[in-house]
Amino acid sequence: MSTAGQQLRGAGPGWAGPHCTEEETPNREPTMCFLTRGLALLLGVLLWQGLHGAPLTELSGDQDFQLFLQRNLEFTRKIRGDVAALQRMVCDTLQLCNEDELLLVRQDLDIAQAPLEQCHKRTFQAETCFSQIRAGLRIYHSSLATIQTLLPGHTGLVETLQLDMANLSSNIQQQMEDLGLATVTYPTENQEPLPTFSSNFHHQVGGFFILANFQRFLETAYRALRHLTNL
């Protein structure tokens, strides 16, 4: 575990602070001793909350954390490039290229759009942002099965993309555990339900918007990781 991860875990609510006894403080009033002990406990709780709610500026110099960010920025950039390649294939093969022209059709589709609002906030919190990135990767990992049926000749690229997404999620989970942050372990056998479409054309448009939404999701995730490198 990194030094910063150990520091995060070491400042938990179980930290009791300085001990005050009558033998060590014979000249102090009992009330003052009580206040000292209470203040120490309060500071310990505030420190714990601060480490989980702050923008992680205390990790800005941690080499392991910075290495994690740099590697996964590159990984996210690769995934964005593969999604862009699939978008071009949808444009070339299905002649679906312009999002504005398809907005009316989109209103009839039930296409999931994974939230990332915790990665937009000024009061950026790594724990909630990382959790949302992992949850979103799970949603899009399942939705890409829709793309496989639309582009059967490019199944290999879709499968590679899904593997990269699973690895990125695993990397984030491992880093969260190293920092002592809460994580969710998703069962591999229970995938998100696939979207359903009333016609082949709706299926094609649905695939178009799945890729468009995923690309926007990745752009936000990329900016969040880059934000952490600039703290």
Short mmCIF file of C-alpha atoms in Angstrom, two decimals:
data_model
loop_
_atom_site.label_atom_id
_atom_site.label_comp_id
_atom_site.label_asym_id
_atom_site.label_seq_id
_atom_site.Cartn_x
_atom_site.Cartn_y
_atom_site.Cartn_z
CA MET A 1 0.00 0.00 0.00
CA SER A 2 1.22 3.52 -0.70
CA THR A 3 2.27 5.84 2.13
CA ALA A 4 -0.71 8.07 1.40
CA GLY A 5 -3.06 5.08 1.58
CA GLN A 6 -1.66 4.20 5.00
CA GLN A 7 -2.14 7.78 6.15
CA LEU A 8 -5.76 7.72 5.04
CA ARG A 9 -6.46 4.57 6.96
CA GLY A 10 -4.53 5.69 10.02
CA ALA A 11 -6.71 8.72 10.60
CA GLY A 12 -10.00 6.87 11.02
CA PRO A 13 -12.61 7.40 13.72
CA GLY A 14 -10.88 4.81 15.88
CA TRP A 15 -8.00 7.24 16.51
CA ALA A 16 -8.45 8.35 20.09
CA GLY A 17 -5.98 11.20 20.25
CA PRO A 18 -3.91 12.15 23.33
CA HIS A 19 -4.71 10.35 26.59
CA CYS A 20 -5.44 12.36 29.71
CA THR A 21 -5.19 10.78 33.17
CA GLU A 22 -5.26 12.16 36.69
CA GLU A 23 -1.70 10.89 37.29
CA GLU A 24 -0.35 12.75 34.26
CA THR A 25 -2.30 15.92 34.99
CA PRO A 26 -2.56 16.29 38.79
CA ASN A 27 -3.03 20.06 38.59
CA ARG A 28 -5.77 20.08 35.94
CA GLU A 29 -9.42 20.30 36.71
CA PRO A 30 -11.53 17.26 35.65
CA THR A 31 -13.57 19.49 33.33
CA MET A 32 -10.44 20.63 31.48
CA CYS A 33 -9.33 17.04 31.07
CA PHE A 34 -12.74 16.10 29.68
CA LEU A 35 -12.63 18.99 27.22
CA THR A 36 -9.15 18.06 26.07
CA ARG A 37 -10.19 14.48 25.42
CA GLY A 38 -13.37 15.58 23.66
CA LEU A 39 -11.51 18.05 21.46
CA ALA A 40 -9.04 15.36 20.42
CA LEU A 41 -11.85 13.02 19.43
CA LEU A 42 -13.58 15.79 17.48
CA LEU A 43 -10.40 16.62 15.59
CA GLY A 44 -9.93 12.94 14.76
CA VAL A 45 -13.42 12.67 13.27
CA LEU A 46 -13.05 15.91 11.32
CA LEU A 47 -9.71 14.75 9.93
CA TRP A 48 -11.26 11.45 8.80
CA GLN A 49 -14.16 13.22 7.11
CA GLY A 50 -11.84 15.75 5.53
CA LEU A 51 -9.69 13.10 3.92
CA HIS A 52 -12.75 11.52 2.34
CA GLY A 53 -14.41 14.75 1.29
CA ALA A 54 -11.46 16.85 0.21
CA PRO A 55 -10.13 17.01 -3.38
CA LEU A 56 -7.25 14.74 -2.34
CA THR A 57 -4.64 17.48 -2.44
CA GLU A 58 -2.73 15.48 0.17
CA LEU A 59 -2.05 12.85 -2.52
CA SER A 60 -0.61 15.28 -5.06
CA GLY A 61 2.94 14.21 -4.25
CA ASP A 62 2.28 10.50 -3.80
CA GLN A 63 4.20 8.65 -6.52
CA ASP A 64 2.02 5.51 -6.53
CA PHE A 65 -1.16 7.56 -6.90
CA GLN A 66 0.32 9.71 -9.66
CA LEU A 67 1.51 6.58 -11.49
CA PHE A 68 -2.01 5.16 -11.25
CA LEU A 69 -3.42 8.37 -12.74
CA GLN A 70 -0.94 8.52 -15.62
CA ARG A 71 -1.41 4.87 -16.59
CA ASN A 72 -5.18 5.06 -16.51
CA LEU A 73 -5.30 8.36 -18.35
CA GLU A 74 -3.51 6.54 -21.19
CA PHE A 75 -5.86 3.57 -20.79
CA THR A 76 -8.93 5.83 -20.94
CA ARG A 77 -7.53 7.58 -24.01
CA LYS A 78 -7.16 4.19 -25.74
CA ILE A 79 -10.75 3.24 -24.90
CA ARG A 80 -11.98 6.59 -26.25
CA GLY A 81 -10.12 5.91 -29.48
CA ASP A 82 -11.73 2.47 -29.85
CA VAL A 83 -15.20 3.92 -29.22
CA ALA A 84 -14.52 6.61 -31.84
CA ALA A 85 -13.54 3.87 -34.30
CA LEU A 86 -16.86 2.09 -33.67
CA GLN A 87 -18.70 5.39 -34.18
CA ARG A 88 -17.03 5.79 -37.57
CA MET A 89 -18.04 2.23 -38.49
CA VAL A 90 -21.67 2.95 -37.54
CA CYS A 91 -21.52 6.09 -39.68
CA ASP A 92 -19.98 4.30 -42.68
CA THR A 93 -22.06 1.11 -42.42
CA LEU A 94 -25.45 2.37 -41.24
CA GLN A 95 -25.26 5.98 -42.46
CA LEU A 96 -25.98 7.23 -38.94
CA CYS A 97 -23.57 10.10 -38.39
CA ASN A 98 -25.37 13.21 -37.13
CA GLU A 99 -26.75 13.20 -33.61
CA ASP A 100 -28.98 16.25 -34.17
CA GLU A 101 -30.83 14.48 -36.99
CA LEU A 102 -31.70 11.57 -34.70
CA LEU A 103 -32.89 13.38 -31.58
CA LEU A 104 -36.58 12.86 -32.36
CA VAL A 105 -36.06 9.13 -32.72
CA ARG A 106 -34.07 9.05 -29.49
CA GLN A 107 -37.12 10.17 -27.53
CA ASP A 108 -38.72 6.79 -28.30
CA LEU A 109 -35.71 4.81 -27.07
CA ASP A 110 -34.87 3.60 -23.60
CA ILE A 111 -31.14 4.24 -23.63
CA ALA A 112 -29.30 4.34 -20.31
CA GLN A 113 -26.99 7.29 -19.71
CA ALA A 114 -24.67 6.64 -16.78
CA PRO A 115 -24.45 9.63 -14.39
CA LEU A 116 -21.14 11.27 -13.56
CA GLU A 117 -22.31 14.39 -11.75
CA GLN A 118 -19.97 13.67 -8.83
CA CYS A 119 -17.04 14.10 -11.22
CA HIS A 120 -18.30 17.57 -12.27
CA LYS A 121 -18.64 19.16 -8.84
CA ARG A 122 -16.25 21.82 -7.60
CA THR A 123 -16.18 19.94 -4.31
CA PHE A 124 -14.69 16.94 -6.11
CA GLN A 125 -14.68 13.73 -4.10
CA ALA A 126 -12.59 10.90 -5.46
CA GLU A 127 -14.55 8.15 -3.70
CA THR A 128 -17.93 9.05 -5.23
CA CYS A 129 -16.46 9.94 -8.63
CA PHE A 130 -14.50 6.69 -8.87
CA SER A 131 -17.60 4.75 -7.81
CA GLN A 132 -19.67 6.39 -10.54
CA ILE A 133 -17.01 5.68 -13.15
CA ARG A 134 -17.02 1.98 -12.22
CA ALA A 135 -20.82 1.81 -12.23
CA GLY A 136 -20.95 3.50 -15.64
CA LEU A 137 -18.34 1.17 -17.11
CA ARG A 138 -20.51 -1.76 -16.01
CA ILE A 139 -23.58 -0.30 -17.75
CA TYR A 140 -21.77 0.36 -21.04
CA HIS A 141 -19.97 -2.97 -20.91
CA SER A 142 -23.37 -4.68 -21.18
CA SER A 143 -24.79 -2.21 -23.69
CA LEU A 144 -21.96 -2.91 -26.14
CA ALA A 145 -23.59 -6.25 -26.89
CA THR A 146 -26.03 -4.15 -28.95
CA ILE A 147 -23.11 -2.96 -31.08
CA GLN A 148 -21.91 -6.52 -31.69
CA THR A 149 -25.17 -7.42 -33.43
CA LEU A 150 -25.06 -4.23 -35.51
CA LEU A 151 -21.44 -4.71 -36.57
CA PRO A 152 -20.92 -8.50 -36.67
CA GLY A 153 -17.73 -8.06 -38.67
CA HIS A 154 -16.11 -6.12 -35.83
CA THR A 155 -16.85 -8.42 -32.91
CA GLY A 156 -13.15 -8.61 -32.06
CA LEU A 157 -12.88 -4.85 -31.51
CA VAL A 158 -16.00 -4.81 -29.33
CA GLU A 159 -14.69 -7.69 -27.20
CA THR A 160 -11.31 -5.98 -26.83
CA LEU A 161 -13.08 -2.80 -25.78
CA GLN A 162 -15.12 -4.69 -23.18
CA LEU A 163 -11.95 -6.29 -21.80
CA ASP A 164 -10.25 -2.90 -21.54
CA MET A 165 -13.29 -1.50 -19.73
CA ALA A 166 -13.22 -4.36 -17.23
CA ASN A 167 -9.50 -3.81 -16.63
CA LEU A 168 -9.99 -0.06 -16.12
CA SER A 169 -12.72 -0.73 -13.57
CA SER A 170 -10.46 -3.24 -11.81
CA ASN A 171 -7.60 -0.71 -11.71
CA ILE A 172 -9.85 1.91 -10.12
CA GLN A 173 -11.19 -0.60 -7.59
CA GLN A 174 -7.66 -1.59 -6.57
CA GLN A 175 -6.61 2.03 -6.15
CA MET A 176 -9.71 2.78 -4.06
CA GLU A 177 -8.88 -0.16 -1.80
CA ASP A 178 -5.29 1.08 -1.47
CA LEU A 179 -6.65 4.46 -0.35
CA GLY A 180 -9.02 2.87 2.13
CA LEU A 181 -12.12 3.98 0.20
CA ALA A 182 -15.35 2.00 0.06
CA THR A 183 -15.77 -0.16 -3.05
CA VAL A 184 -18.46 -2.35 -4.61
CA THR A 185 -17.63 -5.78 -6.01
CA TYR A 186 -19.91 -6.52 -8.95
CA PRO A 187 -20.85 -10.14 -9.71
CA THR A 188 -19.60 -11.06 -13.17
CA GLU A 189 -22.61 -13.23 -13.95
CA ASN A 190 -25.24 -10.53 -13.33
CA GLN A 191 -24.89 -8.08 -16.19
CA GLU A 192 -27.08 -5.06 -16.73
CA PRO A 193 -30.21 -5.77 -18.83
CA LEU A 194 -29.86 -5.05 -22.53
CA PRO A 195 -31.99 -2.31 -24.11
CA THR A 196 -34.87 -3.52 -26.27
CA PHE A 197 -35.97 -1.99 -29.58
CA SER A 198 -39.25 -2.12 -31.48
CA SER A 199 -37.65 -2.15 -34.94
CA ASN A 200 -34.35 -2.69 -36.69
CA PHE A 201 -34.04 1.04 -37.33
CA HIS A 202 -34.57 1.81 -33.64
CA HIS A 203 -31.91 -0.80 -32.89
CA GLN A 204 -29.47 1.00 -35.17
CA VAL A 205 -30.25 4.42 -33.70
CA GLY A 206 -30.01 2.94 -30.22
CA GLY A 207 -26.54 1.65 -30.98
CA PHE A 208 -25.56 5.07 -32.30
CA PHE A 209 -26.63 6.76 -29.05
CA ILE A 210 -25.06 4.11 -26.84
CA LEU A 211 -21.70 4.94 -28.41
CA ALA A 212 -22.34 8.70 -28.28
CA ASN A 213 -23.28 8.55 -24.60
CA PHE A 214 -20.33 6.33 -23.80
CA GLN A 215 -17.94 8.71 -25.53
CA ARG A 216 -19.26 11.63 -23.44
CA PHE A 217 -18.96 9.48 -20.32
CA LEU A 218 -15.33 8.70 -21.12
CA GLU A 219 -14.54 12.37 -21.78
CA THR A 220 -15.84 13.29 -18.32
CA ALA A 221 -13.97 10.41 -16.68
CA TYR A 222 -10.80 11.46 -18.48
CA ARG A 223 -11.15 15.06 -17.25
CA ALA A 224 -11.71 13.81 -13.70
CA LEU A 225 -8.50 11.77 -13.75
CA ARG A 226 -6.59 14.65 -15.32
CA HIS A 227 -7.97 16.99 -12.64
CA LEU A 228 -6.39 14.81 -9.98
CA THR A 229 -2.98 15.04 -11.66
CA ASN A 230 -3.16 18.84 -11.42
CA LEU A 231 -3.87 19.08 -7.68
#
